[in-house]
Each structure stands twice: as structure tokens, then as C-alpha cells.
Coordinates of N, CA and C and ligand atoms in Angstrom, one line a residue:
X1 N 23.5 24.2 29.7 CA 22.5 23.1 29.4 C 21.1 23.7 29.3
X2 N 20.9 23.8 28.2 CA 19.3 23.8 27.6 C 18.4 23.3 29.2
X3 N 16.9 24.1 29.6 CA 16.3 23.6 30.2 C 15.0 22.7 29.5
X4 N 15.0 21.5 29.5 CA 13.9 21.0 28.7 C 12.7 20.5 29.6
X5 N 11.6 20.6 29.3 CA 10.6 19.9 29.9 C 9.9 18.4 29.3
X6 N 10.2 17.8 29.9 CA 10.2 16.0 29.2 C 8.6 15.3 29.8
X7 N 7.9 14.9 28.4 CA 6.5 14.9 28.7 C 6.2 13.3 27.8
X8 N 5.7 12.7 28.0 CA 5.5 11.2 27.7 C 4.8 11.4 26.4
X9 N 5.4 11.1 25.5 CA 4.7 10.8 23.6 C 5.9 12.1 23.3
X10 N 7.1 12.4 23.8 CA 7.7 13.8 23.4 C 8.4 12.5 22.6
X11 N 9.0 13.6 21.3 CA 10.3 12.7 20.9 C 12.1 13.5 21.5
X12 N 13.1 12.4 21.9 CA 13.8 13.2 22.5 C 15.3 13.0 21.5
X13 N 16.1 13.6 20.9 CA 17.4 13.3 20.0 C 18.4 13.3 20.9
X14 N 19.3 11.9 21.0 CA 20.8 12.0 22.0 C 21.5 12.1 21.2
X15 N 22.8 12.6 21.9 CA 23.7 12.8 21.3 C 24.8 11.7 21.1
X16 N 24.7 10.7 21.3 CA 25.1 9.1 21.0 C 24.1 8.7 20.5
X17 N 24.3 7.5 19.6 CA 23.3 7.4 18.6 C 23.0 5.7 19.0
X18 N 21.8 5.1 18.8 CA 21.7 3.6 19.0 C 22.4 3.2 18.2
X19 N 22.9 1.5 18.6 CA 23.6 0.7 17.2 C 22.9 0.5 16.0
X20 N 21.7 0.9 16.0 CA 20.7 0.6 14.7 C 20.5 1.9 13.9
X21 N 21.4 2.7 14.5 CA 21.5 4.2 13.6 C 20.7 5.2 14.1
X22 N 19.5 5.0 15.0 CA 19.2 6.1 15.3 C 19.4 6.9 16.4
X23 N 18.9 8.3 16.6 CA 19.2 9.0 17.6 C 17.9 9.6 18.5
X24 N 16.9 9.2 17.7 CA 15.6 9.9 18.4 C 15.0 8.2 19.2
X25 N 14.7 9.0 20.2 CA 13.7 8.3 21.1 C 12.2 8.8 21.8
X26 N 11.1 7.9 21.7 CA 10.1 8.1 22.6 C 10.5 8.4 23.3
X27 N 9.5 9.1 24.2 CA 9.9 9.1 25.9 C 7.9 8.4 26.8
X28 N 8.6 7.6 26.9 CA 7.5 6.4 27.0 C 7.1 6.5 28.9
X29 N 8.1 6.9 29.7 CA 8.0 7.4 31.1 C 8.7 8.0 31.6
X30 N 8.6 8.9 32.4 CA 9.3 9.8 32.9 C 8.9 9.8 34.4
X31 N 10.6 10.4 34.6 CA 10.7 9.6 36.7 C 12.1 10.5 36.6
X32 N 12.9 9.6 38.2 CA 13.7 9.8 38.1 C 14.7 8.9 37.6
X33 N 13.9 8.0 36.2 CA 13.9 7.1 35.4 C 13.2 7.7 34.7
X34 N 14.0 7.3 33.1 CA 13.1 7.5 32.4 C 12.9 6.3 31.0
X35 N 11.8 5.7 30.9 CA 12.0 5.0 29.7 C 11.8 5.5 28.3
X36 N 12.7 4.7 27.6 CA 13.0 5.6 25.9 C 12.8 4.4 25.3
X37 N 12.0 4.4 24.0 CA 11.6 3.7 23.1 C 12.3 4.0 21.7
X38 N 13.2 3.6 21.0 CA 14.1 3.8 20.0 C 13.2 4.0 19.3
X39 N 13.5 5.1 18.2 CA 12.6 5.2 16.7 C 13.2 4.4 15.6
X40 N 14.3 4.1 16.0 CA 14.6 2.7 14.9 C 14.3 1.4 14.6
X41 N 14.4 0.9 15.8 CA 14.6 -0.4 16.1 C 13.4 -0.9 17.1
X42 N 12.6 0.0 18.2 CA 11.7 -0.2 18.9 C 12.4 -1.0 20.2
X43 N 13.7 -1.2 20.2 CA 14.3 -1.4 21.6 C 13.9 -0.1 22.5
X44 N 13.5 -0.6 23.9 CA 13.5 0.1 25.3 C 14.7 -0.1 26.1
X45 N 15.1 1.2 26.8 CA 15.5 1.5 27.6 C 15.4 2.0 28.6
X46 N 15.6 1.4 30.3 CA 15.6 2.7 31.4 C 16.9 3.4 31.3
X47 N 16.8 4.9 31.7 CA 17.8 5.3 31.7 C 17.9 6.5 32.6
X48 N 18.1 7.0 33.6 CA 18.6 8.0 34.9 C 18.3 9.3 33.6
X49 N 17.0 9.8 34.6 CA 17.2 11.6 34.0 C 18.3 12.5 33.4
X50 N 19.2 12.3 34.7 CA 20.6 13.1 34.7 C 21.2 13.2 33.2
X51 N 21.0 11.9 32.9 CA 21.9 11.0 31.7 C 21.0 12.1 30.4
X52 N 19.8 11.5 30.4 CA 18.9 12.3 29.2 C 19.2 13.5 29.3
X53 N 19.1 14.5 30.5 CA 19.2 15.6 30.8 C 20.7 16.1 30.1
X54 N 21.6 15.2 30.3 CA 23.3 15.7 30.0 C 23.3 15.4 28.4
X55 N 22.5 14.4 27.5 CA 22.7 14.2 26.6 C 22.2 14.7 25.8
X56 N 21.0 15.2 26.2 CA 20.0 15.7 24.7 C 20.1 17.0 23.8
X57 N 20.1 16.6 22.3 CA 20.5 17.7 21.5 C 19.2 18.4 21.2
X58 N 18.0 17.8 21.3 CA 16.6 18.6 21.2 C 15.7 17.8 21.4
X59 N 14.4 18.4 21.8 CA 13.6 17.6 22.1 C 12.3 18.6 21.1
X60 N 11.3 17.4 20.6 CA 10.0 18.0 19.8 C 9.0 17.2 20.9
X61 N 8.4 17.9 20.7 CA 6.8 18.0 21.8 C 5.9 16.8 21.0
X62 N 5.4 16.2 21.4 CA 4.3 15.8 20.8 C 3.3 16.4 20.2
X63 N 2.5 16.0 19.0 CA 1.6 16.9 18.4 C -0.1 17.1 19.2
Ligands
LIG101 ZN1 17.6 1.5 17.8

């Protein structure tokens, strides 16, 4: 597993995809929670680090 460093305005790609087709999410807070803001649809989610940590295919930095 890739080491990533997860920073709020990062965009993060899972590897399950939302029902609205996308895969990238904001990363809107970070904890031992983290909230994700869908690029598709603008649904939020909390979601346990671990989880992002196990799932993510790549993450882009904010500009
Ligand atoms: Zn969505």
C-alpha cells in the first residue's frame, strides 16, 4: 500500500466508484474520519481513514 499524505482541497480516486459514476472525491476533512465530497454528484460522506487508506487508487494534491 502506497503511502499517501491526505490534505483538505486534495482530490482522492477510490477504487469503488459512487452510484452516480464517479470515483474522485474531495477531501473536505481529515481525522480519524474523513469527509469526502463526490465530484459527481456533490453527495458527502464520513468515512474511517483505514477505509480511504485501503481503497485509494491515487490521490492529486491540490493546486
Ligand atoms: Zn456521486
Amino acid at each position: 500500500m502506497a503511502a499517501y499524505t491526505y490534505e483538505v482541497g486534495d482530490t482522492v480516486t477510490l477504487k469503488k466508484q459512487h452510484p452516480c459514476g464517479s470515483k474522485e472525491w474531495e477531501i473536505l476533512r481529515v481525522g480519524a474520519d474523513f469527509r469526502l465530497k463526490c465530484k459527481g454528484c456533490g453527495h458527502q460522506i464520513m468515512i474511517a481513514r483505514r477505509l480511504v487508506e485501503k481503497n485509494t487508487r491515487d490521490l492529486r494534491k491540490k493546486a
